[in-house]
Amino acid sequence: MTAKGLPTISPYALPRAEELPTPRAPWKLQRDRAALLIHDMQNYFLRPFTSGADPLVTVVANIAALAQAARKAGVPVFYTAQEGDQDRRDRGLQADLWGPGMSAAPAHQPILAALAPQPGDFTLVKHRYSAFQRSNLETLLRARGRDQLIISGVYAHIGCTLTAADAFMRDIEPFMAADALADFSRAKHDLALAYVADVCGVPLNTAQILEVL
């Protein structure tokens, strides 16, 4: 039986622009249509990464750059964050795959200090893989005339990919910030980008997104 909980994540190099898969979708990112999602960048989910090494070092820097540019441009910034000490009934099937999850302790629940939400940002309680599940993310996007979502954070092949797929099914165009995502391994990271490019979204690197913002 597979062990529950998060794996230890070895360092790996992030994909370069020329390594990104070609998307099926023809969509072009537009500043006035976009919002930025910073997905699950909580201490608990970042602990498995090797401190001081990629992918995390570059991912944190790239997310910070995206957030700063988004705020300056008037692009809404959204965060997701799970709550600690979840009731087993609320955690649902996630407990079967990942165990009880995080506690409410400062070592687990807070968003990484370097990426802390700023006044005017939105922080959504995360319930399932997709950021749209049991949240008002779609309503908040629609109210602001936003139908494109830039997705950054962890983990690329789990919550980030499922959020992209969910956005697509709500007619919100997803863009994966390929070098502002991190995952269990480079293979999982590439899997996420390939899947999204093939069926529901557009991978871009941080430099390409910053040009638009």
mmCIF file of N, CA and C in Angstrom, residues 7-80:
data_model
loop_
_atom_site.group_PDB
_atom_site.id
_atom_site.type_symbol
_atom_site.label_atom_id
_atom_site.label_comp_id
_atom_site.label_asym_id
_atom_site.label_seq_id
_atom_site.Cartn_x
_atom_site.Cartn_y
_atom_site.Cartn_z
ATOM 1 N N PRO A 7 5.788 13.347 -0.200
ATOM 2 C CA PRO A 7 7.114 12.748 -0.366
ATOM 3 C C PRO A 7 8.212 13.752 -0.069
ATOM 4 N N THR A 8 9.430 13.266 0.074
ATOM 5 C CA THR A 8 10.596 14.145 0.085
ATOM 6 C C THR A 8 10.920 14.498 -1.357
ATOM 7 N N ILE A 9 11.113 15.787 -1.640
ATOM 8 C CA ILE A 9 11.270 16.251 -3.015
ATOM 9 C C ILE A 9 12.727 16.643 -3.253
ATOM 10 N N SER A 10 13.336 15.990 -4.210
ATOM 11 C CA SER A 10 14.723 16.296 -4.560
ATOM 12 C C SER A 10 14.782 17.530 -5.455
ATOM 13 N N PRO A 11 15.885 18.265 -5.427
ATOM 14 C CA PRO A 11 16.015 19.431 -6.303
ATOM 15 C C PRO A 11 15.894 19.044 -7.776
ATOM 16 N N TYR A 12 15.346 19.959 -8.561
ATOM 17 C CA TYR A 12 15.315 19.760 -10.015
ATOM 18 C C TYR A 12 15.268 21.115 -10.696
ATOM 19 N N ALA A 13 15.690 21.129 -11.951
ATOM 20 C CA ALA A 13 15.700 22.356 -12.742
ATOM 21 C C ALA A 13 14.319 22.617 -13.324
ATOM 22 N N LEU A 14 13.897 23.862 -13.300
ATOM 23 C CA LEU A 14 12.603 24.238 -13.860
ATOM 24 C C LEU A 14 12.666 24.256 -15.384
ATOM 25 N N PRO A 15 11.523 24.033 -16.043
ATOM 26 C CA PRO A 15 11.515 24.050 -17.506
ATOM 27 C C PRO A 15 11.823 25.442 -18.058
ATOM 28 N N ARG A 16 12.614 25.463 -19.117
ATOM 29 C CA ARG A 16 12.921 26.711 -19.815
ATOM 30 C C ARG A 16 11.849 26.992 -20.860
ATOM 31 N N ALA A 17 11.815 28.208 -21.347
ATOM 32 C CA ALA A 17 10.780 28.616 -22.297
ATOM 33 C C ALA A 17 10.742 27.703 -23.511
ATOM 34 N N GLU A 18 11.918 27.324 -24.020
ATOM 35 C CA GLU A 18 11.961 26.498 -25.220
ATOM 36 C C GLU A 18 11.549 25.055 -24.958
ATOM 37 N N GLU A 19 11.395 24.690 -23.690
ATOM 38 C CA GLU A 19 10.975 23.332 -23.345
ATOM 39 C C GLU A 19 9.474 23.220 -23.111
ATOM 40 N N LEU A 20 8.756 24.314 -23.154
ATOM 41 C CA LEU A 20 7.330 24.261 -22.870
ATOM 42 C C LEU A 20 6.568 23.599 -24.008
ATOM 43 N N PRO A 21 5.562 22.789 -23.683
ATOM 44 C CA PRO A 21 4.781 22.151 -24.740
ATOM 45 C C PRO A 21 3.930 23.163 -25.501
ATOM 46 N N THR A 22 3.689 22.871 -26.757
ATOM 47 C CA THR A 22 2.857 23.742 -27.591
ATOM 48 C C THR A 22 1.390 23.515 -27.245
ATOM 49 N N PRO A 23 0.661 24.561 -26.871
ATOM 50 C CA PRO A 23 -0.727 24.372 -26.475
ATOM 51 C C PRO A 23 -1.660 24.189 -27.674
ATOM 52 N N ARG A 24 -2.700 23.432 -27.460
ATOM 53 C CA ARG A 24 -3.763 23.310 -28.455
ATOM 54 C C ARG A 24 -4.576 24.606 -28.534
ATOM 55 N N ALA A 25 -4.724 25.277 -27.400
ATOM 56 C CA ALA A 25 -5.553 26.485 -27.338
ATOM 57 C C ALA A 25 -4.837 27.670 -27.987
ATOM 58 N N PRO A 26 -5.593 28.557 -28.648
ATOM 59 C CA PRO A 26 -4.998 29.716 -29.307
ATOM 60 C C PRO A 26 -4.984 30.974 -28.447
ATOM 61 N N TRP A 27 -5.331 30.864 -27.171
ATOM 62 C CA TRP A 27 -5.576 32.041 -26.344
ATOM 63 C C TRP A 27 -4.305 32.836 -26.082
ATOM 64 N N LYS A 28 -4.470 34.156 -26.020
ATOM 65 C CA LYS A 28 -3.389 35.083 -25.700
ATOM 66 C C LYS A 28 -3.732 35.777 -24.378
ATOM 67 N N LEU A 29 -2.785 35.793 -23.484
ATOM 68 C CA LEU A 29 -2.988 36.433 -22.195
ATOM 69 C C LEU A 29 -3.172 37.937 -22.383
ATOM 70 N N GLN A 30 -4.175 38.500 -21.688
ATOM 71 C CA GLN A 30 -4.462 39.931 -21.759
ATOM 72 C C GLN A 30 -4.591 40.488 -20.334
ATOM 73 N N ARG A 31 -3.886 41.557 -20.086
ATOM 74 C CA ARG A 31 -3.834 42.108 -18.729
ATOM 75 C C ARG A 31 -5.214 42.449 -18.176
ATOM 76 N N ASP A 32 -6.078 43.021 -18.999
ATOM 77 C CA ASP A 32 -7.378 43.484 -18.519
ATOM 78 C C ASP A 32 -8.385 42.356 -18.341
ATOM 79 N N ARG A 33 -8.001 41.151 -18.736
ATOM 80 C CA ARG A 33 -8.890 39.992 -18.572
ATOM 81 C C ARG A 33 -8.375 39.027 -17.511
ATOM 82 N N ALA A 34 -7.158 39.233 -17.027
ATOM 83 C CA ALA A 34 -6.473 38.214 -16.235
ATOM 84 C C ALA A 34 -6.581 38.449 -14.729
ATOM 85 N N ALA A 35 -6.432 37.352 -14.004
ATOM 86 C CA ALA A 35 -6.224 37.370 -12.552
ATOM 87 C C ALA A 35 -5.107 36.385 -12.248
ATOM 88 N N LEU A 36 -4.414 36.600 -11.145
ATOM 89 C CA LEU A 36 -3.315 35.731 -10.713
ATOM 90 C C LEU A 36 -3.754 34.884 -9.535
ATOM 91 N N LEU A 37 -3.484 33.591 -9.613
ATOM 92 C CA LEU A 37 -3.744 32.676 -8.502
ATOM 93 C C LEU A 37 -2.418 32.173 -7.947
ATOM 94 N N ILE A 38 -2.220 32.349 -6.652
ATOM 95 C CA ILE A 38 -1.061 31.805 -5.931
ATOM 96 C C ILE A 38 -1.587 30.633 -5.110
ATOM 97 N N HIS A 39 -1.273 29.450 -5.551
ATOM 98 C CA HIS A 39 -1.962 28.240 -5.120
ATOM 99 C C HIS A 39 -1.186 27.487 -4.038
ATOM 100 N N ASP A 40 -1.763 27.448 -2.826
ATOM 101 C CA ASP A 40 -1.300 26.561 -1.747
ATOM 102 C C ASP A 40 0.153 26.751 -1.322
ATOM 103 N N MET A 41 0.651 27.980 -1.380
ATOM 104 C CA MET A 41 2.045 28.225 -0.981
ATOM 105 C C MET A 41 2.143 28.368 0.542
ATOM 106 N N GLN A 42 1.726 27.312 1.230
ATOM 107 C CA GLN A 42 1.760 27.261 2.692
ATOM 108 C C GLN A 42 2.984 26.478 3.163
ATOM 109 N N ASN A 43 3.425 26.791 4.374
ATOM 110 C CA ASN A 43 4.625 26.153 4.911
ATOM 111 C C ASN A 43 4.546 24.628 4.851
ATOM 112 N N TYR A 44 3.379 24.073 5.131
ATOM 113 C CA TYR A 44 3.214 22.623 5.160
ATOM 114 C C TYR A 44 3.546 21.995 3.810
ATOM 115 N N PHE A 45 3.086 22.619 2.734
ATOM 116 C CA PHE A 45 3.305 22.064 1.401
ATOM 117 C C PHE A 45 4.708 22.337 0.870
ATOM 118 N N LEU A 46 5.409 23.280 1.476
ATOM 119 C CA LEU A 46 6.750 23.617 1.013
ATOM 120 C C LEU A 46 7.844 22.884 1.787
ATOM 121 N N ARG A 47 7.506 22.304 2.921
ATOM 122 C CA ARG A 47 8.512 21.614 3.733
ATOM 123 C C ARG A 47 9.223 20.466 3.016
ATOM 124 N N PRO A 48 8.563 19.731 2.101
ATOM 125 C CA PRO A 48 9.257 18.619 1.448
ATOM 126 C C PRO A 48 10.379 19.036 0.499
ATOM 127 N N PHE A 49 10.416 20.308 0.095
ATOM 128 C CA PHE A 49 11.445 20.751 -0.836
ATOM 129 C C PHE A 49 12.778 20.961 -0.119
ATOM 130 N N THR A 50 13.859 20.799 -0.853
ATOM 131 C CA THR A 50 15.186 21.054 -0.328
ATOM 132 C C THR A 50 15.383 22.558 -0.162
ATOM 133 N N SER A 51 15.678 22.992 1.047
ATOM 134 C CA SER A 51 15.843 24.415 1.324
ATOM 135 C C SER A 51 17.027 24.987 0.551
ATOM 136 N N GLY A 52 16.848 26.176 0.002
ATOM 137 C CA GLY A 52 17.920 26.856 -0.688
ATOM 138 C C GLY A 52 18.226 26.323 -2.064
ATOM 139 N N ALA A 53 17.335 25.517 -2.631
ATOM 140 C CA ALA A 53 17.585 24.906 -3.935
ATOM 141 C C ALA A 53 16.370 25.079 -4.831
ATOM 142 N N ASP A 54 16.592 24.920 -6.122
ATOM 143 C CA ASP A 54 15.469 24.866 -7.054
ATOM 144 C C ASP A 54 14.799 23.495 -6.964
ATOM 145 N N PRO A 55 13.496 23.437 -7.221
ATOM 146 C CA PRO A 55 12.736 24.497 -7.886
ATOM 147 C C PRO A 55 12.252 25.632 -6.983
ATOM 148 N N LEU A 56 12.290 25.413 -5.650
ATOM 149 C CA LEU A 56 11.569 26.339 -4.780
ATOM 150 C C LEU A 56 12.147 27.747 -4.803
ATOM 151 N N VAL A 57 13.470 27.896 -4.821
ATOM 152 C CA VAL A 57 14.071 29.233 -4.776
ATOM 153 C C VAL A 57 13.588 30.083 -5.948
ATOM 154 N N THR A 58 13.665 29.542 -7.140
ATOM 155 C CA THR A 58 13.246 30.297 -8.319
ATOM 156 C C THR A 58 11.742 30.474 -8.363
ATOM 157 N N VAL A 59 11.006 29.459 -7.956
ATOM 158 C CA VAL A 59 9.536 29.565 -7.960
ATOM 159 C C VAL A 59 9.068 30.687 -7.042
ATOM 160 N N VAL A 60 9.620 30.771 -5.847
ATOM 161 C CA VAL A 60 9.217 31.836 -4.918
ATOM 162 C C VAL A 60 9.541 33.204 -5.503
ATOM 163 N N ALA A 61 10.727 33.346 -6.076
ATOM 164 C CA ALA A 61 11.104 34.620 -6.687
ATOM 165 C C ALA A 61 10.182 34.979 -7.846
ATOM 166 N N ASN A 62 9.828 33.990 -8.660
ATOM 167 C CA ASN A 62 8.963 34.257 -9.804
ATOM 168 C C ASN A 62 7.536 34.593 -9.379
ATOM 169 N N ILE A 63 7.021 33.904 -8.376
ATOM 170 C CA ILE A 63 5.685 34.234 -7.883
ATOM 171 C C ILE A 63 5.679 35.648 -7.305
ATOM 172 N N ALA A 64 6.709 35.991 -6.550
ATOM 173 C CA ALA A 64 6.789 37.338 -5.982
ATOM 174 C C ALA A 64 6.796 38.391 -7.083
ATOM 175 N N ALA A 65 7.531 38.130 -8.156
ATOM 176 C CA ALA A 65 7.571 39.072 -9.278
ATOM 177 C C ALA A 65 6.219 39.182 -9.957
ATOM 178 N N LEU A 66 5.530 38.065 -10.138
ATOM 179 C CA LEU A 66 4.205 38.082 -10.746
ATOM 180 C C LEU A 66 3.210 38.844 -9.874
ATOM 181 N N ALA A 67 3.256 38.600 -8.568
ATOM 182 C CA ALA A 67 2.334 39.279 -7.663
ATOM 183 C C ALA A 67 2.569 40.779 -7.653
ATOM 184 N N GLN A 68 3.834 41.186 -7.614
ATOM 185 C CA GLN A 68 4.150 42.607 -7.612
ATOM 186 C C GLN A 68 3.663 43.272 -8.898
ATOM 187 N N ALA A 69 3.909 42.634 -10.031
ATOM 188 C CA ALA A 69 3.482 43.198 -11.308
ATOM 189 C C ALA A 69 1.962 43.234 -11.410
ATOM 190 N N ALA A 70 1.301 42.194 -10.918
ATOM 191 C CA ALA A 70 -0.157 42.146 -10.969
ATOM 192 C C ALA A 70 -0.766 43.275 -10.145
ATOM 193 N N ARG A 71 -0.281 43.438 -8.938
ATOM 194 C CA ARG A 71 -0.831 44.505 -8.089
ATOM 195 C C ARG A 71 -0.624 45.871 -8.729
ATOM 196 N N LYS A 72 0.544 46.089 -9.289
ATOM 197 C CA LYS A 72 0.844 47.376 -9.920
ATOM 198 C C LYS A 72 -0.071 47.633 -11.112
ATOM 199 N N ALA A 73 -0.437 46.559 -11.824
ATOM 200 C CA ALA A 73 -1.256 46.686 -13.021
ATOM 201 C C ALA A 73 -2.752 46.644 -12.732
ATOM 202 N N GLY A 74 -3.123 46.465 -11.470
ATOM 203 C CA GLY A 74 -4.539 46.362 -11.136
ATOM 204 C C GLY A 74 -5.140 45.006 -11.449
ATOM 205 N N VAL A 75 -4.288 43.994 -11.601
ATOM 206 C CA VAL A 75 -4.740 42.622 -11.842
ATOM 207 C C VAL A 75 -5.023 41.963 -10.498
ATOM 208 N N PRO A 76 -6.217 41.404 -10.288
ATOM 209 C CA PRO A 76 -6.527 40.797 -8.987
ATOM 210 C C PRO A 76 -5.597 39.637 -8.648
ATOM 211 N N VAL A 77 -5.251 39.542 -7.371
ATOM 212 C CA VAL A 77 -4.377 38.474 -6.882
ATOM 213 C C VAL A 77 -5.158 37.631 -5.882
ATOM 214 N N PHE A 78 -5.230 36.342 -6.166
ATOM 215 C CA PHE A 78 -5.938 35.395 -5.309
ATOM 216 C C PHE A 78 -4.961 34.382 -4.724
ATOM 217 N N TYR A 79 -5.207 34.011 -3.484
ATOM 218 C CA TYR A 79 -4.457 32.949 -2.816
ATOM 219 C C TYR A 79 -5.420 31.831 -2.433
ATOM 220 N N THR A 80 -4.918 30.606 -2.430
ATOM 221 C CA THR A 80 -5.636 29.529 -1.763
ATOM 222 C C THR A 80 -4.813 29.055 -0.573
#
